[in-house]
mmCIF file of C-alpha atoms in Angstrom:
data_model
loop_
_atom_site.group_PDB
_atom_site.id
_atom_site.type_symbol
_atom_site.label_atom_id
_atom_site.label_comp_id
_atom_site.label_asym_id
_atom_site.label_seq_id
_atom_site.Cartn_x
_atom_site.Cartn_y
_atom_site.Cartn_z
ATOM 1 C CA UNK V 1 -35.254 -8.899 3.384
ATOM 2 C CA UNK V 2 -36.034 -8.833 -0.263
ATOM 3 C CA UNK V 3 -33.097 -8.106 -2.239
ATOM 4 C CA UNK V 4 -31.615 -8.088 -5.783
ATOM 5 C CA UNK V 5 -27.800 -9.145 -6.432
ATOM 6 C CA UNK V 6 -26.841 -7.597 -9.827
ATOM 7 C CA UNK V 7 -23.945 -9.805 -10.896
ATOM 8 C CA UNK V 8 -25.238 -12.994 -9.174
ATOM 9 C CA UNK V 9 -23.720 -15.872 -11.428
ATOM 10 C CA UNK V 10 -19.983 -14.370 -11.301
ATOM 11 C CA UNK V 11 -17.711 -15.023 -8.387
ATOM 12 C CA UNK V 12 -18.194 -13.087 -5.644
ATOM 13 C CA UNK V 13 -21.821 -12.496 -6.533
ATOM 14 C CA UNK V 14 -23.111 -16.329 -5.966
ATOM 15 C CA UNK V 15 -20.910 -16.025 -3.099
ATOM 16 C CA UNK V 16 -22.836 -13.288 -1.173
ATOM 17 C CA UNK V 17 -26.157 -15.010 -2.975
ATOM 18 C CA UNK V 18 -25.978 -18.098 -1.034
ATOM 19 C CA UNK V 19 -25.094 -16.209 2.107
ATOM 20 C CA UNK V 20 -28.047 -14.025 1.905
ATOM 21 C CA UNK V 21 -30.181 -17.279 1.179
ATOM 22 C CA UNK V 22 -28.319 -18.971 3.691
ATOM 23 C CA UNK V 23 -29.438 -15.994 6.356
ATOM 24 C CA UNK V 24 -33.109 -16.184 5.297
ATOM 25 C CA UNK V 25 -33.275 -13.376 2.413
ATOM 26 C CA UNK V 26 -35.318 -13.733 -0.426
ATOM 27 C CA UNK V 27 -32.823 -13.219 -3.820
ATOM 28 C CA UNK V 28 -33.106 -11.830 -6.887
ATOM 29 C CA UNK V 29 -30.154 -12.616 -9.337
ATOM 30 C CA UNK V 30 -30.121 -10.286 -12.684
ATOM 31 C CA UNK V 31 -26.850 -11.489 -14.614
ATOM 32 C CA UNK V 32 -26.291 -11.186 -18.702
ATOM 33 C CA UNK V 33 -24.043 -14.492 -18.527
ATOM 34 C CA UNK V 34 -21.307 -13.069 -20.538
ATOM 35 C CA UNK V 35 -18.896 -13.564 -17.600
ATOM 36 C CA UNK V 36 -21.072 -15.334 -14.789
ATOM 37 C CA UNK V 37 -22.369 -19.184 -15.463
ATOM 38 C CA UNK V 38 -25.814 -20.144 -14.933
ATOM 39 C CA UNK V 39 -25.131 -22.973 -12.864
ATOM 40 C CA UNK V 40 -23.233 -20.634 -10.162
ATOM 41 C CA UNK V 41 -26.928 -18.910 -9.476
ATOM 42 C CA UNK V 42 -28.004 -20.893 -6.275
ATOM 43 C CA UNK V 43 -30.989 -22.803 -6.229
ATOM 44 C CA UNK V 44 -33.480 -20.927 -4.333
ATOM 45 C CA UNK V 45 -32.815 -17.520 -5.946
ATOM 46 C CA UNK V 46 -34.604 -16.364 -9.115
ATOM 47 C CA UNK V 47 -32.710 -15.678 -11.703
ATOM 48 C CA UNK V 48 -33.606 -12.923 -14.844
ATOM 49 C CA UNK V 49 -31.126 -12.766 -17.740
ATOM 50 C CA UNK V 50 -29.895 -9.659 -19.271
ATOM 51 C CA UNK V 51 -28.269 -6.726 -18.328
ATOM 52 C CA UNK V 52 -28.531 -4.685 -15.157
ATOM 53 C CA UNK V 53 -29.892 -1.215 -17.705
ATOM 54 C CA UNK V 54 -32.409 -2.542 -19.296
ATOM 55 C CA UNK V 55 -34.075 -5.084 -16.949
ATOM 56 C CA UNK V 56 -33.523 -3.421 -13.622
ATOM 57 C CA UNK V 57 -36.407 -0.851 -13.640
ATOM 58 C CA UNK V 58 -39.134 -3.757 -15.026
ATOM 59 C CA UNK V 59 -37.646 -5.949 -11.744
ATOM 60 C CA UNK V 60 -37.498 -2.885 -9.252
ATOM 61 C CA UNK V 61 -40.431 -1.255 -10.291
ATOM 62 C CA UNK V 62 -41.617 2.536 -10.571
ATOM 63 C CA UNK V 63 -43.552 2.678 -7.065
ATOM 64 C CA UNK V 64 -41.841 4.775 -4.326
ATOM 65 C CA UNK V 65 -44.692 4.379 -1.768
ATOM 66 C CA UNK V 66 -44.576 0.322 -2.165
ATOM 67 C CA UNK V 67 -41.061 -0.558 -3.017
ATOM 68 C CA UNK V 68 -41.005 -4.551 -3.924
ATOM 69 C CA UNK V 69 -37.403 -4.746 -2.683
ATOM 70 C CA UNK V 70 -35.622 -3.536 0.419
ATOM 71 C CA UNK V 71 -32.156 -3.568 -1.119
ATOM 72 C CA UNK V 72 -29.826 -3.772 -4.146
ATOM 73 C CA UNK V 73 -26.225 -5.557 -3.935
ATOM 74 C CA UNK V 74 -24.482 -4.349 -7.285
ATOM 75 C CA UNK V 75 -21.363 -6.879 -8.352
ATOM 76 C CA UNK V 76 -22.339 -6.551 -12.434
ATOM 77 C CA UNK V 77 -19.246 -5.092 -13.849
ATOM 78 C CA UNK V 78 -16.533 -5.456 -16.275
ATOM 79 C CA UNK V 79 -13.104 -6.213 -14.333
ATOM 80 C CA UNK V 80 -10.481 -6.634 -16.470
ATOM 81 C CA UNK V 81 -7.387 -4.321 -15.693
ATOM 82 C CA UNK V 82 -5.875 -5.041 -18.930
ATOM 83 C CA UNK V 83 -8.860 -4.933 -21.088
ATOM 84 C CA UNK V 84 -10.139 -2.015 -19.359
ATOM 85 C CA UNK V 85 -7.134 0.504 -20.519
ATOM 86 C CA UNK V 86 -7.006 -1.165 -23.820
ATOM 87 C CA UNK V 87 -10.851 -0.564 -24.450
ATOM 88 C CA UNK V 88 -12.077 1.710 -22.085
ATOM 89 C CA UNK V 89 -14.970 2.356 -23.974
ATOM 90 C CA UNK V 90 -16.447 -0.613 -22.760
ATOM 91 C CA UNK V 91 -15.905 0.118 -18.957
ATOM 92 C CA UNK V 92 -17.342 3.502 -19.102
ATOM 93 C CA UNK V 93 -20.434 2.179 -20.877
ATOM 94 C CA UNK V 94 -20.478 -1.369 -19.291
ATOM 95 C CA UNK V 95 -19.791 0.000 -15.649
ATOM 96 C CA UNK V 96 -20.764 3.321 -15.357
ATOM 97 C CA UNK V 97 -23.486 3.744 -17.997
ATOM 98 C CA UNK V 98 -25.268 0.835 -16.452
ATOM 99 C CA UNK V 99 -24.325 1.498 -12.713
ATOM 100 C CA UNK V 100 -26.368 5.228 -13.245
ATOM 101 C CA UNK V 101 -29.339 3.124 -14.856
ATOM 102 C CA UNK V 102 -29.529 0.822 -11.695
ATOM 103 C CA UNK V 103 -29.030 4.511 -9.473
ATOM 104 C CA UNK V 104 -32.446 5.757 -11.110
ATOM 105 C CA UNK V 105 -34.267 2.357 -11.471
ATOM 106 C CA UNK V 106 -33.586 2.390 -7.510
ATOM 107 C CA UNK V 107 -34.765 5.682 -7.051
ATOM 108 C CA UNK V 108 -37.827 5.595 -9.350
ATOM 109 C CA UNK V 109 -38.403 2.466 -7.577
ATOM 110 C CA UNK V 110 -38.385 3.262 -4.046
ATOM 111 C CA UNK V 111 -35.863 0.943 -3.333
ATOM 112 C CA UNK V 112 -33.757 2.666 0.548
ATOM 113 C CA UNK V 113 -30.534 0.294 0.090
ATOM 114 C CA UNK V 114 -27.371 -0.234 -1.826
ATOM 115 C CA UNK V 115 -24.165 -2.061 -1.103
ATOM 116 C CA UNK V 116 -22.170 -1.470 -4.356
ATOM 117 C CA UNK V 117 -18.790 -3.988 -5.250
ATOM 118 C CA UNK V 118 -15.643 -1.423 -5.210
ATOM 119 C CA UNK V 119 -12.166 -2.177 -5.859
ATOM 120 C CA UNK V 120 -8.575 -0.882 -4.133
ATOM 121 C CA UNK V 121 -7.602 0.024 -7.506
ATOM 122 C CA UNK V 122 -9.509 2.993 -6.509
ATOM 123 C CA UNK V 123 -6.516 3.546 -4.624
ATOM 124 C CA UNK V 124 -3.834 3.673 -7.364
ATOM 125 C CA UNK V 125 -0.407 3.495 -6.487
ATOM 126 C CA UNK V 126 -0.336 4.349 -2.391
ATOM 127 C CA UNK V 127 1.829 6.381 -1.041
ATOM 128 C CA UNK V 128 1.763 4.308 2.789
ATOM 129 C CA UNK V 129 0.357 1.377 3.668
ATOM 130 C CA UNK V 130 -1.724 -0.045 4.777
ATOM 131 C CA UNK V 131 -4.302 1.964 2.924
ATOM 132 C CA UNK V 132 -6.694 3.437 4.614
ATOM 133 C CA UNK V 133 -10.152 5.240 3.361
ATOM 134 C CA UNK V 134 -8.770 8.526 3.728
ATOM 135 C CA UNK V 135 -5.950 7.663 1.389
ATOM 136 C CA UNK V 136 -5.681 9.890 -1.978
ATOM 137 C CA UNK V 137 -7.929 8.007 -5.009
ATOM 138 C CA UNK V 138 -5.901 8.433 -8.067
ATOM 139 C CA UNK V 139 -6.422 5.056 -10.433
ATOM 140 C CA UNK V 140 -4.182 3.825 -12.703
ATOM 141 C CA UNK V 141 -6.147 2.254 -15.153
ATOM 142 C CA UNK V 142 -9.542 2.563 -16.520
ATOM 143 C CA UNK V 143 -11.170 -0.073 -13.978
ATOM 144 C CA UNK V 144 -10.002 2.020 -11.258
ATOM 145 C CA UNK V 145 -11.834 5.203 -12.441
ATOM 146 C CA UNK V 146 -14.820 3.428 -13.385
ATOM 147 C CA UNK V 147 -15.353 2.015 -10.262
ATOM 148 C CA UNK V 148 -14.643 6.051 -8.425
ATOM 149 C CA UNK V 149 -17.036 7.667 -10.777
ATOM 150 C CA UNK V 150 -20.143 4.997 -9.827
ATOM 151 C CA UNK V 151 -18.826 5.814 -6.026
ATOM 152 C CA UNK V 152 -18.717 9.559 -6.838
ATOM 153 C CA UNK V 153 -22.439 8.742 -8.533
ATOM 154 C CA UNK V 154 -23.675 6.846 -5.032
ATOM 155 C CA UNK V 155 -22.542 9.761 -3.023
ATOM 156 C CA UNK V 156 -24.646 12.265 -5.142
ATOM 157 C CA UNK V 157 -27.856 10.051 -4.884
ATOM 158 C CA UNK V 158 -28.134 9.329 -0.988
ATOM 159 C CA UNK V 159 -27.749 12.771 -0.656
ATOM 160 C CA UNK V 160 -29.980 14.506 -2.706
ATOM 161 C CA UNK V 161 -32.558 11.504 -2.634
ATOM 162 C CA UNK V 162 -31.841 9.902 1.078
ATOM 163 C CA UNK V 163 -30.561 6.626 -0.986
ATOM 164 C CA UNK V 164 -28.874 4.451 2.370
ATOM 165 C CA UNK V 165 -25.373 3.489 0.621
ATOM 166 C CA UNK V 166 -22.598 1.701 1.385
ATOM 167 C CA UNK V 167 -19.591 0.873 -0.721
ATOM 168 C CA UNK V 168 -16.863 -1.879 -0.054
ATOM 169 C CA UNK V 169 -13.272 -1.649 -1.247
ATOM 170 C CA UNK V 170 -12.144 -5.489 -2.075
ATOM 171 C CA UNK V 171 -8.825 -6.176 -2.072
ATOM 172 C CA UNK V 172 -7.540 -9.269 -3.676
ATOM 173 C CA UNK V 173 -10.151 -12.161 -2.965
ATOM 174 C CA UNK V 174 -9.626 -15.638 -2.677
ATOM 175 C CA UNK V 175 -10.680 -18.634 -1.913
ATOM 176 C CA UNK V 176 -14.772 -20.592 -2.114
ATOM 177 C CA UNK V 177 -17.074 -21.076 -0.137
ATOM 178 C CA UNK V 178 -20.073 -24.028 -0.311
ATOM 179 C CA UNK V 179 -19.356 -24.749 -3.422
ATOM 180 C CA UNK V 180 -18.863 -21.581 -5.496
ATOM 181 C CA UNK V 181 -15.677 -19.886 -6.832
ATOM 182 C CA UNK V 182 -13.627 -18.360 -9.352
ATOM 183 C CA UNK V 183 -14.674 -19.735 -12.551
ATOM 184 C CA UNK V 184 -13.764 -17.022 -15.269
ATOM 185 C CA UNK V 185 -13.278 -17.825 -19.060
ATOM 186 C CA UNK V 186 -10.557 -14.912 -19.012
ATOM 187 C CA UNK V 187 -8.492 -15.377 -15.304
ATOM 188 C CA UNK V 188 -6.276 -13.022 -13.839
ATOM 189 C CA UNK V 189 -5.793 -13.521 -10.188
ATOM 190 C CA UNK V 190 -2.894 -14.775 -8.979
ATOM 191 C CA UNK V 191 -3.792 -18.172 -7.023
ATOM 192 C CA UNK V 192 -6.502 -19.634 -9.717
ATOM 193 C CA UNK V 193 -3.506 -18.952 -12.337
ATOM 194 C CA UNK V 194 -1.070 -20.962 -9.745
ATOM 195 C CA UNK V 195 -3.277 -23.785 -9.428
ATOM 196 C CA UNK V 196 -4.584 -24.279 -12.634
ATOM 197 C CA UNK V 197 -1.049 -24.884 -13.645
ATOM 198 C CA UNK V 198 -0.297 -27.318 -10.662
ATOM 199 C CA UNK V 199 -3.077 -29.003 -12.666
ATOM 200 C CA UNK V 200 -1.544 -29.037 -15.762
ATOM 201 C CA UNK V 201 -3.851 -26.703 -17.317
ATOM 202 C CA UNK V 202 -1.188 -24.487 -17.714
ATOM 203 C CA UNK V 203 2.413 -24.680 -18.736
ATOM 204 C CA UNK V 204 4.281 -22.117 -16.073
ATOM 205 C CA UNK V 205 2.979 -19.270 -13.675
ATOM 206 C CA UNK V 206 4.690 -15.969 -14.799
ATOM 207 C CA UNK V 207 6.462 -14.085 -11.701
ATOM 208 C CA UNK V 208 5.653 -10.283 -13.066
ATOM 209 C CA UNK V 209 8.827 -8.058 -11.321
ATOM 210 C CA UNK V 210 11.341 -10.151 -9.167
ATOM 211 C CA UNK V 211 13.201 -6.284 -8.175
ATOM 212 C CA UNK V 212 10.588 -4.918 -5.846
ATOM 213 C CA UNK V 213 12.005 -3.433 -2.593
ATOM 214 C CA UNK V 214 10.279 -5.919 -1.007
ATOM 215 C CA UNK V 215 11.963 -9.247 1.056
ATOM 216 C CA UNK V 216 12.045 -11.485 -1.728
ATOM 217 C CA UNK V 217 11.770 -8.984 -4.913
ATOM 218 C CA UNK V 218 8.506 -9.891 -5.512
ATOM 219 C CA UNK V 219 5.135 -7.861 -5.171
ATOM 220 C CA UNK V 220 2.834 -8.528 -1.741
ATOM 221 C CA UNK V 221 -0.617 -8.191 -1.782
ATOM 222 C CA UNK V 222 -3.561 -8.650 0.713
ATOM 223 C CA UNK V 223 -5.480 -11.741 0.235
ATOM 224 C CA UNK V 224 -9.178 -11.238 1.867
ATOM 225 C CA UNK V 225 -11.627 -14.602 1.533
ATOM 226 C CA UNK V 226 -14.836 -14.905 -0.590
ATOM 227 C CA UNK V 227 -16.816 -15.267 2.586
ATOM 228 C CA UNK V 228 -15.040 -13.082 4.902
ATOM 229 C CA UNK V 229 -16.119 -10.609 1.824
ATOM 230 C CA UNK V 230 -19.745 -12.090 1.733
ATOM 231 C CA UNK V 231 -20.311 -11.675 5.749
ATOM 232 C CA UNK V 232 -19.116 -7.594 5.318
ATOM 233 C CA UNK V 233 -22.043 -7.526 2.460
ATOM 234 C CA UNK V 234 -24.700 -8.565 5.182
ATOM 235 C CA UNK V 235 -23.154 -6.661 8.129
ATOM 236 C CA UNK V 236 -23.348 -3.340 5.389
ATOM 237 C CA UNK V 237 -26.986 -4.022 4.694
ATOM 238 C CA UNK V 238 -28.232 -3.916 7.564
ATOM 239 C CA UNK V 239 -25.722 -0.647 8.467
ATOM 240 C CA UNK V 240 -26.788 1.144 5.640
ATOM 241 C CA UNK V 241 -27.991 4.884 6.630
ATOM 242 C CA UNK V 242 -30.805 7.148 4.683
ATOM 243 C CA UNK V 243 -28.875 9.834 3.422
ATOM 244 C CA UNK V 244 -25.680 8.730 4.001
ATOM 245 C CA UNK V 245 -22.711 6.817 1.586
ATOM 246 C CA UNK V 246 -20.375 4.992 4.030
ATOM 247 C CA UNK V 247 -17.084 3.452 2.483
ATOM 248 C CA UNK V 248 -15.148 0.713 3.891
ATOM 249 C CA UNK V 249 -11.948 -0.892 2.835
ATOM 250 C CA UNK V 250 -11.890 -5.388 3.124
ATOM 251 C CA UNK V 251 -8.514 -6.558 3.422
ATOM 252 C CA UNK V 252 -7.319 -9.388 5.760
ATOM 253 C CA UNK V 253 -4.363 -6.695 6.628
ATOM 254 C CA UNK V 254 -1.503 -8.897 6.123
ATOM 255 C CA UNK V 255 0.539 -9.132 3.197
ATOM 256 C CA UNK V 256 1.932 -11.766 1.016
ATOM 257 C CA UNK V 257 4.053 -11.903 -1.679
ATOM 258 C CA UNK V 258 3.907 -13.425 -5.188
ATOM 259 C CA UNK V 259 6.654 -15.979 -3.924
ATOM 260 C CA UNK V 260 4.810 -16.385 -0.567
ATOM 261 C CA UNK V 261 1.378 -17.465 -2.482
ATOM 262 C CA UNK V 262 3.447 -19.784 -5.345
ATOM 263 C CA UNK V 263 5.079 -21.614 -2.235
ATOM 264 C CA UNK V 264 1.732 -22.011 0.027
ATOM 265 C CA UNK V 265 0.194 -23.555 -3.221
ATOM 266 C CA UNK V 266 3.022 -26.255 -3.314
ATOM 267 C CA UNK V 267 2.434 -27.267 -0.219
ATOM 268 C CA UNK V 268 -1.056 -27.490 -0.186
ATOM 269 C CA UNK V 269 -1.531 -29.403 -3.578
ATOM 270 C CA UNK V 270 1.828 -31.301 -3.369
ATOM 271 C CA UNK V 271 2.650 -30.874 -6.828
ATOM 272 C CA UNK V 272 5.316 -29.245 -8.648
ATOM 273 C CA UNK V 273 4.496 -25.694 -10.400
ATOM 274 C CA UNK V 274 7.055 -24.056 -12.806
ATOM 275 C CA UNK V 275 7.520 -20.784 -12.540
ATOM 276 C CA UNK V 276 9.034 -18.369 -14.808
ATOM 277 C CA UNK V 277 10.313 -14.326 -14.328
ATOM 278 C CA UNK V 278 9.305 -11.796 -16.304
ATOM 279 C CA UNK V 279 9.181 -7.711 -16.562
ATOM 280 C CA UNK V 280 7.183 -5.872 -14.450
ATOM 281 C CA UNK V 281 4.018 -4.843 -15.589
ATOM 282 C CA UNK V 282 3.084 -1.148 -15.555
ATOM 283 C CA UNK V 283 1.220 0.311 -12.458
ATOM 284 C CA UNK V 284 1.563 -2.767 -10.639
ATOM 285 C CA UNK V 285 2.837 -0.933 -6.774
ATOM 286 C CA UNK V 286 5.281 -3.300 -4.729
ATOM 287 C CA UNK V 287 3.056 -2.903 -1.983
ATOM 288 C CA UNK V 288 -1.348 -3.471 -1.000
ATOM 289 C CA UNK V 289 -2.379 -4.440 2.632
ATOM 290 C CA UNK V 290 -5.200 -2.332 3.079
ATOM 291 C CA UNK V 291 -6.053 -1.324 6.916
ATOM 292 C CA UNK V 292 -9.856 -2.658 7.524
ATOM 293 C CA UNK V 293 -10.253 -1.124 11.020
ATOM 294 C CA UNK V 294 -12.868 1.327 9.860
ATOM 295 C CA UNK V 295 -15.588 -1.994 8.654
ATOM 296 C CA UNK V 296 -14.061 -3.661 11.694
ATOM 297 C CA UNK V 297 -15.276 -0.369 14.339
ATOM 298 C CA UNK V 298 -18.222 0.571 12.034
ATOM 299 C CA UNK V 299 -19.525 -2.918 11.021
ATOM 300 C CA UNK V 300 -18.290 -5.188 13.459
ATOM 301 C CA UNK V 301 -16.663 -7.096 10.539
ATOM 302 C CA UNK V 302 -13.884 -9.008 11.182
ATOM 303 C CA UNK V 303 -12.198 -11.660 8.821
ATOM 304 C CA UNK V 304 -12.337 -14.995 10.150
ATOM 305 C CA UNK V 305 -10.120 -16.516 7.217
ATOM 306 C CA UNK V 306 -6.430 -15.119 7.204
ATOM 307 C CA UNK V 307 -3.953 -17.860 7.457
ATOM 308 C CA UNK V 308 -2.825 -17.987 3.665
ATOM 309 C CA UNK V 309 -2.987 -21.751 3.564
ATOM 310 C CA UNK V 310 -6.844 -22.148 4.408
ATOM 311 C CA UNK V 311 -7.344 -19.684 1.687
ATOM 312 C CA UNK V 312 -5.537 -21.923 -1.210
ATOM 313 C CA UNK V 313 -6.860 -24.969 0.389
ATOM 314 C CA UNK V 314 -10.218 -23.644 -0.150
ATOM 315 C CA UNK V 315 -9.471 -22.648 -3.918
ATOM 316 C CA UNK V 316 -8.023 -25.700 -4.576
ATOM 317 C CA UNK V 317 -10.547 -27.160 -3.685
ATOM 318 C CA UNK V 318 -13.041 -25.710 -5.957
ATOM 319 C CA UNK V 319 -10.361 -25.490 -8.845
ATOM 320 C CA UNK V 320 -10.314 -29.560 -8.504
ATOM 321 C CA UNK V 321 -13.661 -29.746 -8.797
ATOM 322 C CA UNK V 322 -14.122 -28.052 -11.666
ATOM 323 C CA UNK V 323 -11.178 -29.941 -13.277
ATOM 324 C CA UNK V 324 -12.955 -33.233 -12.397
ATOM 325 C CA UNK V 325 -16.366 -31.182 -13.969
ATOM 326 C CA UNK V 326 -14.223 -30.795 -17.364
ATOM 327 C CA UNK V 327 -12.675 -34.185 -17.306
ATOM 328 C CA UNK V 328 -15.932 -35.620 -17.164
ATOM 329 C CA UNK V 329 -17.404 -33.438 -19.703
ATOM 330 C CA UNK V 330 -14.697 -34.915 -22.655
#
């Protein structure tokens, strides 16, 4: 297929890039670069610069009878939690503003297939777990609502216009995969933060809430690999239905908690990582393990990467290499 990843030089985005390439598919990359880095676009896509609304209808097109592509994987987005309820301004124009110009560029253009990057903070705080689709969407923060308007959006184009969607629910992803990974300038995610201070790049990891009902006070979350995320893209491509808007929760299903992860990094680097405890942060739930089994019936998806340990390993990896990159650099 012929397809355009919006979002290609951020994390997850040259991740599913140089699976698609990988598979066969001819790639499109449109990325501003104001998060991504150029050098995470693989070679073999092409690559346009600037922003998904204004350079998505000149790279679709406006021909319905001969669309040039045969699908759109949207990833371009602002993803901040923090930043997001701070300035929210930004995520309502920067996510949603741009996510409808991509809807229309697709439909002007003919274009019969999207697979559109959605978050569990859809999800807000859950009332069971693990979370299911059919759970109640009430966000907590900006991201969150952003990310359920552009779904509520999706739903209204494949059915008026026959648009085949499909929209995956991430949890929290880890890991790399061939050579690409989290590379942010800004990083919030728990294991880059944990091993960029086993490397010294950082003084301490900060343990937000050690009084969670859970075993060892701290929060668990699901941890779902970069690839395991990047095969579900594929598998929802070529699942995609004309009139339909199909959404599917990616979690590994198991939980871990903040302890749990600091530990697993220790023993896969071998070095020494201080930690310190501090306050909970707002809207942060004890508990997210989502339940997959709707992508794993529907899609045939099933993560191949759930022991904790590989997933670090494979992030460690990556976050070495990058320190070597820096080191060199100087």
């Amino acid at each position: 297929m012929k397809l355009v990843v919006t979002g290609g030089a951020g994390y997850v985005g040259s991740v599913c890039t140089q699976a698609l390439l990988e598979q066969g598919h001819e790639v499109t990359v449109i990325d501003n670069l104001l998060t991504g880095n150029r050098d995470a676009v693989p070679a073999g896509a092409e690559f346009v610069e600037g922003d998904v609304a204004e350079v998505a209808a000149d790279v679709l097109g406006a021909d319905p009878d001969s669309p040039r592509f045969d699908g759109v994987l949207h990833f371009a987005a602002k993803s901040l939690v923090g930043e997001s309820v701070v300035a929210p301004e930004v995520y309502w124009y920067g996510n949603v503003v741009t996510s409808l110009a991509l809807l229309e560029a697709i439909r002007l253009s003919g274009t019969p297939r999207l697979v559109f990057s959605s978050t569990a903070a859809t999800y807000g705080e859950p009332k069971t777990v693990p979370i299911s689709e059919d759970a109640p969407t009430a966000p907590t923060n900006t991201y969150g609502a952003t990310k359920l308007a552009i779904d509520a959006a999706i739903t209204s184009y494949a059915v008026a216009h026959g648009l085949a969607a499909v929209s995956l629910r991430y949890f929290n992803v880890a890991g790399s995969y061939a050579g690409f990974g989290e590379n942010r300038v800004v990083e919030t995610h728990l294991i880059p933060l944990v091993l960029q201070t086993a490397l010294g790049q950082r003084d301490k990891i900060s343990v937000f809430g050690s009084d969670y009902p859970t075993d060892d006070g701290t929060a668990v979350r699901d941890y779902v690999h970069v690839k395991d995320l990047a095969d579900a893209h594929l598998l929802a491509l070529h699942h995609a239905t004309a009139g339909r808007h199909d959404i599917y929760n990616l979690g590994s299903g198991e939980g871990f908690s903040v302890r749990q992860v600091i530990e697993t990094c220790r023993e896969v680097t071998g070095l020494d990582i201080p930690v310190t405890d501090a306050p909970r942060r707002a809207g942060d739930p004890a508990v997210l393990i989502a339940s997959s089994q709707r992508a794993i019936d529907e899609l045939g998806w099933r993560p191949q990467h759930t022991d904790l340990r590989d997933v670090v390993s494979d992030a460690w990896d990556y976050t070495r290499c990058l320190g070597d990159r820096a080191h060199a650099a100087r």
